[in-house]
Coordinates of C-alpha atoms in Angstrom, one line a residue:
X1 CA -60.9 -165.7 90.7
X2 CA -61.6 -164.4 94.4
X3 CA -61.1 -161.0 92.7
X4 CA -63.8 -161.9 89.8
X5 CA -66.3 -163.2 92.3
X6 CA -66.4 -160.0 94.2
X7 CA -66.6 -157.8 91.2
X8 CA -69.6 -160.2 89.7
X9 CA -71.2 -160.0 93.2
X10 CA -70.9 -155.9 93.5
X11 CA -72.7 -155.7 90.5
X12 CA -75.4 -158.3 90.4
X13 CA -76.6 -156.6 93.7
X14 CA -77.3 -153.2 91.7
X15 CA -80.0 -155.3 90.0
X16 CA -82.1 -156.9 92.9
X17 CA -83.5 -154.3 95.4
X18 CA -86.5 -153.0 92.9
X19 CA -88.3 -154.3 89.5
X20 CA -88.2 -150.4 88.9
X21 CA -84.0 -150.5 89.0
X22 CA -82.4 -148.6 86.2
X23 CA -81.5 -152.0 83.9
X24 CA -79.6 -149.9 81.7
X25 CA -77.3 -148.3 84.2
X26 CA -77.1 -151.7 85.7
X27 CA -76.0 -154.0 82.7
X28 CA -73.3 -150.8 81.9
X29 CA -72.0 -151.0 85.6
X30 CA -71.6 -154.7 85.3
X31 CA -70.1 -154.8 82.0
X32 CA -67.3 -152.5 83.3
X33 CA -67.0 -154.7 86.3
X34 CA -66.7 -158.3 84.1
X35 CA -64.8 -156.6 81.8
X36 CA -62.1 -155.5 84.9
X37 CA -62.2 -159.1 85.9
X38 CA -61.7 -160.5 82.7
X39 CA -58.4 -158.3 82.5
X40 CA -57.5 -159.9 85.7
X41 CA -58.1 -163.3 85.1
X42 CA -54.8 -165.6 83.6
X43 CA -56.1 -168.7 84.1
X44 CA -58.0 -170.1 80.8
X45 CA -61.1 -172.1 82.5
X46 CA -61.7 -168.8 84.6
X47 CA -62.2 -166.9 81.8
X48 CA -64.4 -169.4 80.1
X49 CA -66.5 -169.8 83.1
X50 CA -66.7 -165.8 83.5
X51 CA -67.4 -165.3 80.1
X52 CA -70.9 -167.8 80.3
X53 CA -71.9 -166.0 83.3
X54 CA -71.6 -163.2 81.6
X55 CA -73.7 -164.3 78.3
X56 CA -76.4 -165.4 81.2
X57 CA -76.3 -162.3 83.0
X58 CA -76.9 -160.6 79.1
X59 CA -79.9 -162.9 78.5
X60 CA -81.6 -162.4 81.9
X61 CA -81.1 -158.7 81.5
X62 CA -83.3 -159.1 78.7
X63 CA -85.7 -161.1 79.6
X64 CA -86.0 -158.8 82.4
X65 CA -86.8 -155.9 79.9
X66 CA -89.3 -157.7 78.2
X67 CA -91.1 -158.9 81.1
X68 CA -90.9 -155.1 82.6
X69 CA -92.2 -153.7 79.1
X70 CA -94.9 -156.2 79.2
X71 CA -96.1 -155.7 82.6
X72 CA -96.5 -152.4 82.0
X73 CA -98.6 -152.8 78.7
X74 CA -100.6 -155.0 80.6
X75 CA -101.2 -152.3 83.3
X76 CA -102.0 -149.7 80.8
X77 CA -105.3 -149.5 80.9
X78 CA -105.6 -146.6 78.1
X79 CA -103.6 -148.9 75.9
X80 CA -105.7 -151.9 76.7
X81 CA -108.9 -149.9 76.2
X82 CA -107.5 -148.6 72.7
X83 CA -106.4 -152.1 71.7
X84 CA -110.0 -153.5 72.7
X85 CA -111.8 -150.5 70.9
X86 CA -109.9 -151.5 67.7
X87 CA -110.3 -155.3 67.7
X88 CA -114.3 -154.3 68.3
X89 CA -114.0 -151.9 65.5
X90 CA -112.5 -154.4 63.3
X91 CA -114.8 -157.6 64.1
X92 CA -118.1 -154.8 63.7
X93 CA -116.7 -154.0 60.1
X94 CA -116.4 -157.6 59.2
X95 CA -119.2 -158.6 60.2
X96 CA -121.9 -155.9 58.8
X97 CA -120.3 -154.1 56.5
X98 CA -120.0 -154.9 52.6
X99 CA -117.5 -152.5 51.9
X100 CA -115.0 -152.6 54.8
X101 CA -115.1 -156.2 55.1
X102 CA -111.9 -158.3 54.5
X103 CA -113.8 -161.7 54.2
X104 CA -117.2 -160.0 52.3
X105 CA -114.6 -158.7 49.7
X106 CA -112.8 -162.0 49.7
X107 CA -116.4 -164.2 49.0
X108 CA -117.3 -161.4 46.0
X109 CA -113.8 -162.2 44.4
X110 CA -114.1 -166.1 45.1
X111 CA -117.6 -165.9 43.5
X112 CA -116.8 -163.6 40.5
X113 CA -113.9 -166.2 39.5
X114 CA -115.9 -169.4 39.9
X115 CA -118.6 -167.6 37.3
X116 CA -115.6 -166.6 35.4
X117 CA -114.4 -170.4 35.3
X118 CA -117.7 -171.7 34.7
X119 CA -117.9 -169.0 31.6
X120 CA -114.4 -170.6 30.4
X121 CA -115.8 -174.2 30.9
X122 CA -119.4 -174.1 29.7
X123 CA -120.3 -170.1 28.7
X124 CA -121.5 -169.4 25.3
X125 CA -119.4 -172.1 23.8
X126 CA -118.7 -175.2 25.5
X127 CA -115.1 -176.4 26.0
X128 CA -116.8 -180.0 26.0
X129 CA -119.3 -181.9 23.9
X130 CA -122.9 -182.7 25.3
X131 CA -124.8 -185.9 24.3
X132 CA -127.7 -187.8 25.6
X133 CA -126.9 -191.5 24.6
X134 CA -126.0 -191.8 21.1
X135 CA -127.7 -188.3 19.9
X136 CA -126.4 -184.7 20.4
X137 CA -128.3 -182.7 22.8
X138 CA -129.7 -179.7 21.5
X139 CA -128.6 -177.2 24.1
X140 CA -127.2 -173.5 23.2
X141 CA -123.8 -173.5 23.5
X142 CA -123.0 -177.3 22.3
X143 CA -119.9 -177.1 19.9
X144 CA -120.1 -179.1 16.9
X145 CA -119.2 -182.9 17.0
X146 CA -116.0 -182.0 14.6
X147 CA -114.4 -180.3 17.5
X148 CA -114.0 -183.4 19.4
X149 CA -112.3 -184.9 16.4
X150 CA -110.2 -181.7 16.1
X151 CA -109.6 -180.8 19.4
X152 CA -109.6 -183.8 21.9
X153 CA -106.9 -186.4 21.1
X154 CA -109.0 -189.4 22.5
X155 CA -106.8 -189.9 25.5
X156 CA -109.3 -187.5 27.4
X157 CA -113.3 -187.8 28.1
X158 CA -114.4 -184.7 26.3
X159 CA -118.5 -185.7 26.2
X160 CA -120.9 -184.9 29.0
X161 CA -124.2 -186.3 29.3
X162 CA -127.1 -183.7 29.4
X163 CA -128.5 -184.2 32.8
X164 CA -125.1 -183.4 34.2
X165 CA -124.7 -180.3 32.2
X166 CA -128.3 -179.5 33.0
X167 CA -127.4 -179.7 37.1
X168 CA -124.0 -177.5 36.7
X169 CA -125.8 -174.5 34.8
X170 CA -128.4 -174.6 37.1
X171 CA -126.1 -174.3 40.2
X172 CA -124.2 -171.8 38.2
X173 CA -127.7 -169.9 37.5
X174 CA -128.3 -170.2 41.2
X175 CA -124.5 -168.6 42.0
X176 CA -125.2 -165.9 39.1
X177 CA -128.6 -164.8 40.8
X178 CA -126.9 -164.8 44.7
X179 CA -124.2 -162.7 43.9
X180 CA -126.3 -160.4 41.1
X181 CA -130.1 -158.8 41.9
X182 CA -132.1 -159.6 39.4
X183 CA -134.0 -156.2 39.8
X184 CA -131.4 -154.0 40.5
X185 CA -128.4 -155.7 38.9
X186 CA -126.3 -154.4 42.0
X187 CA -124.8 -156.5 44.8
X188 CA -127.1 -159.3 45.8
X189 CA -124.6 -160.8 48.6
X190 CA -125.8 -159.6 52.2
X191 CA -123.1 -158.7 54.9
X192 CA -121.6 -161.8 56.8
X193 CA -124.1 -160.7 59.8
X194 CA -127.4 -161.9 57.3
X195 CA -129.7 -160.5 55.2
X196 CA -132.0 -157.5 56.0
X197 CA -135.5 -158.1 55.9
X198 CA -136.9 -154.5 54.2
X199 CA -139.8 -154.6 52.2
X200 CA -140.2 -153.1 48.4
X201 CA -136.4 -152.0 48.0
X202 CA -135.3 -155.2 46.6
X203 CA -132.3 -155.6 49.0
X204 CA -129.3 -157.8 49.1
X205 CA -131.3 -161.9 49.7
X206 CA -128.3 -164.1 49.4
X207 CA -126.4 -165.2 52.6
X208 CA -122.3 -165.5 51.8
X209 CA -122.6 -168.7 53.5
X210 CA -125.1 -170.1 50.9
X211 CA -123.3 -169.0 48.4
X212 CA -120.3 -170.1 49.0
X213 CA -122.2 -173.8 49.5
X214 CA -123.6 -173.7 45.7
X215 CA -120.0 -172.2 44.7
X216 CA -118.7 -175.6 46.5
X217 CA -121.2 -178.0 44.8
X218 CA -120.1 -176.7 40.8
X219 CA -116.6 -176.9 41.4
X220 CA -117.0 -180.4 43.4
X221 CA -119.5 -181.7 40.4
X222 CA -117.2 -180.1 37.6
X223 CA -114.3 -182.2 39.6
X224 CA -116.2 -185.2 40.0
X225 CA -117.6 -185.6 36.4
X226 CA -114.4 -185.8 35.1
X227 CA -115.2 -184.3 31.7
X228 CA -111.8 -182.3 29.5
X229 CA -112.2 -179.2 28.5
X230 CA -110.6 -178.1 25.2
X231 CA -108.9 -174.5 25.3
X232 CA -109.0 -174.3 21.7
X233 CA -113.0 -173.8 21.8
X234 CA -112.4 -170.3 24.4
X235 CA -112.5 -167.4 22.0
X236 CA -111.2 -164.6 24.0
X237 CA -110.2 -161.2 21.8
X238 CA -106.8 -160.3 22.9
X239 CA -106.0 -163.5 25.1
X240 CA -107.0 -166.5 22.6
X241 CA -105.2 -165.0 19.9
X242 CA -102.2 -163.3 21.6
X243 CA -99.0 -165.0 22.5
X244 CA -99.0 -167.2 25.5
X245 CA -102.7 -168.8 24.4
X246 CA -103.8 -172.1 25.9
X247 CA -103.9 -174.9 22.9
X248 CA -104.3 -177.8 25.4
X249 CA -107.1 -180.2 26.0
X250 CA -106.8 -181.3 29.7
X251 CA -109.4 -182.2 32.8
X252 CA -110.1 -178.9 34.4
X253 CA -108.6 -180.4 37.9
X254 CA -105.5 -180.5 35.8
X255 CA -105.3 -176.8 36.0
X256 CA -104.3 -174.2 38.9
X257 CA -107.0 -171.9 37.9
X258 CA -109.6 -174.3 38.6
X259 CA -107.8 -176.0 41.8
X260 CA -106.6 -172.8 43.3
X261 CA -110.6 -171.6 43.1
X262 CA -111.9 -174.7 44.6
X263 CA -109.6 -174.6 47.4
X264 CA -110.4 -171.0 48.4
X265 CA -114.1 -171.8 49.1
X266 CA -113.1 -174.2 52.2
X267 CA -110.7 -171.5 53.4
X268 CA -113.7 -169.0 52.9
X269 CA -115.9 -171.0 55.1
X270 CA -114.1 -171.2 57.6
X271 CA -113.6 -167.7 57.5
X272 CA -117.2 -166.7 57.5
X273 CA -117.7 -169.3 60.4
X274 CA -114.8 -167.7 62.7
X275 CA -116.1 -164.1 61.4
X276 CA -119.5 -164.7 63.3
X277 CA -118.6 -166.6 66.5
X278 CA -115.9 -163.6 67.0
X279 CA -118.8 -161.1 66.6
X280 CA -120.6 -163.0 69.6
X281 CA -117.3 -162.7 71.2
X282 CA -117.3 -159.3 71.1
X283 CA -120.6 -158.8 72.6
X284 CA -119.3 -160.7 75.3
X285 CA -116.2 -158.6 76.3
X286 CA -116.0 -156.0 79.0
X287 CA -113.9 -152.9 77.8
X288 CA -112.3 -153.0 81.2
X289 CA -108.9 -153.1 81.5
X290 CA -108.1 -154.3 85.5
X291 CA -106.1 -157.1 85.1
X292 CA -107.6 -160.7 86.1
X293 CA -107.5 -159.6 89.4
X294 CA -111.3 -157.8 89.2
X295 CA -112.2 -159.7 85.8
X296 CA -110.9 -163.7 85.3
X297 CA -112.3 -163.7 82.3
X298 CA -111.4 -160.7 80.4
X299 CA -107.3 -161.7 80.0
X300 CA -108.9 -164.9 78.5
X301 CA -111.3 -163.6 76.3
X302 CA -109.1 -160.7 74.9
X303 CA -106.6 -162.9 73.8
X304 CA -109.1 -165.5 72.1
X305 CA -110.6 -162.3 70.7
X306 CA -107.3 -161.0 69.2
X307 CA -106.0 -164.4 68.2
X308 CA -109.6 -165.2 65.8
X309 CA -108.9 -161.7 64.2
X310 CA -105.0 -162.9 63.5
X311 CA -106.7 -165.8 61.9
X312 CA -109.4 -164.2 59.9
X313 CA -106.6 -161.7 58.5
X314 CA -104.3 -164.7 57.8
X315 CA -107.4 -166.6 55.9
X316 CA -107.9 -163.5 53.5
X317 CA -104.0 -163.4 53.0
X318 CA -104.3 -167.5 51.9
X319 CA -106.8 -166.3 49.5
X320 CA -104.6 -163.8 48.2
X321 CA -101.8 -166.1 47.9
X322 CA -103.9 -168.4 45.9
X323 CA -104.8 -165.8 43.3
X324 CA -101.4 -164.4 42.9
X325 CA -99.9 -168.5 42.2
X326 CA -102.5 -168.9 39.4
X327 CA -99.5 -169.2 36.5
X328 CA -100.2 -166.2 34.3
X329 CA -101.3 -167.2 31.2
X330 CA -104.5 -169.3 33.0
X331 CA -105.2 -165.5 35.1
X332 CA -105.8 -164.0 31.7
X333 CA -108.7 -166.2 30.5
X334 CA -109.7 -166.1 34.0
X335 CA -109.6 -162.3 34.0
X336 CA -111.6 -162.0 30.8
X337 CA -114.2 -164.5 31.1
X338 CA -117.2 -163.0 30.8
X339 CA -116.5 -161.5 27.4
X340 CA -115.9 -165.3 26.0
X341 CA -117.8 -165.2 22.6
X342 CA -119.6 -167.6 21.0
X343 CA -118.7 -169.6 17.9
X344 CA -119.9 -167.0 15.3
X345 CA -117.3 -164.5 16.5
X346 CA -120.3 -162.8 17.7
X347 CA -120.9 -159.9 20.8
X348 CA -121.5 -162.5 24.1
X349 CA -125.1 -163.4 24.1
X350 CA -125.3 -164.5 27.9
X351 CA -122.3 -163.4 29.8
X352 CA -122.5 -164.3 33.8
X353 CA -121.4 -160.6 34.3
X354 CA -121.4 -157.7 32.2
X355 CA -118.6 -155.5 33.9
X356 CA -116.0 -157.8 36.1
X357 CA -112.8 -156.0 37.1
X358 CA -111.5 -159.5 38.8
X359 CA -107.6 -157.3 39.4
X360 CA -109.5 -154.6 42.0
X361 CA -111.5 -157.2 43.7
X362 CA -108.2 -159.4 44.0
X363 CA -106.4 -156.1 45.3
X364 CA -108.6 -155.1 47.3
X365 CA -107.9 -158.7 49.6
X366 CA -104.6 -157.2 49.8
X367 CA -105.2 -153.7 50.4
X368 CA -107.1 -155.4 53.5
X369 CA -104.7 -157.6 54.8
X370 CA -101.7 -154.9 54.4
X371 CA -104.2 -152.0 56.3
X372 CA -105.5 -154.5 59.3
X373 CA -102.4 -156.6 59.6
X374 CA -100.4 -154.4 61.1
X375 CA -103.2 -153.0 63.6
X376 CA -103.8 -156.9 64.7
X377 CA -100.6 -157.4 65.3
X378 CA -100.3 -154.7 67.6
X379 CA -103.8 -155.7 69.2
X380 CA -102.7 -158.9 69.7
X381 CA -99.5 -158.2 71.5
X382 CA -101.0 -156.1 74.0
X383 CA -103.8 -158.9 74.4
X384 CA -101.1 -161.1 74.9
X385 CA -99.6 -159.2 77.6
X386 CA -102.9 -158.8 79.5
X387 CA -103.6 -162.7 79.1
X388 CA -99.7 -163.3 80.4
X389 CA -99.7 -160.9 83.2
X390 CA -99.6 -163.4 86.3
X391 CA -97.2 -165.3 84.8
X392 CA -94.8 -162.4 83.6
X393 CA -95.1 -161.2 87.3
X394 CA -93.9 -164.5 88.3
X395 CA -90.9 -164.6 85.5
X396 CA -89.3 -161.6 86.7
X397 CA -89.4 -162.6 90.0
X398 CA -87.4 -165.5 88.7
X399 CA -85.4 -164.1 86.3
X400 CA -84.0 -161.2 88.9
X401 CA -83.0 -164.3 91.5
X402 CA -81.4 -166.0 88.7
X403 CA -79.4 -163.3 87.9
X404 CA -78.2 -162.9 91.6
X405 CA -77.6 -166.2 92.0
X406 CA -74.8 -166.3 89.1

């Protein structure tokens, strides 16, 4: 046992003098010393104690190596500035751009999907019957009463009063106007930063916040009205007449395509608010990497800044996951909803969008997550090192001391 303690104390003494000791060389030296001691030990209890100390030593060495790297990162001005500049660039694009903003792109896909579901539910040819009192309402798209006899088994309410339908239709038209510029027929949603006051050029004039609020009202009204949809009333060439066509009748809330889209809206509302708040934080950050000794707020702010961006990317991933979990048969209808045709079988008279590529909009979300995600993770790691600089300096001293006291 004395031979073991002597060997162990000699090996540990190599670790103490400096934070810049050759950790790898020390580990190899300690390993040989302890390995030699193991060969000399005959007592089972001493061997168990030796193994435990060896494991503890290995843990301390790993902790020291990790803390040392973290301290070096926090004191690397070039690395910290590079991470901060990337975070600021991401925030600027997410806040000001309509082509390089993960959250703006996600908003576009969700608004498209809300309008797509509305088209399935009530576009051109309704999946329910509209009446007022005991009278059939004279509204374009109202199906003959025979569809209820044939397609509604009577267990669900397949009729809606005209007042409620008119309210839904108004919300849907407002949402369409928010997405598509009436004059240019192009995008009408402004970047997260808000709408520019440019006269005479018909620029986008609808904020994402107001569009999401309208979408939320429409989906809430559909859910709360509890009027079933008769999927047999949906005629889409290549979908409703193909394998996997849906023929059921049930309330919208019984289908994942409705529930998932509805669940996306509050996620995006949180993402928009966080994106706007993070832009405000970005303007207050000082681009210097001198640690908390000269700027006590810098470490706290850059860490919060990076954490927010990680959460923003996480929100975008949540949206993609909700799209991905829509059953294929229901997604096929949503993807082609703008091609839904009237009962007469003619070309749609009033589709909510002429051309929709929902697949592309959804894939853009995932592309953004993949592109920005790894870079945000790297910047967050550096920001965490800056934030933990002082505590890491204290921990590394403690780790060396604990190893020396084995």
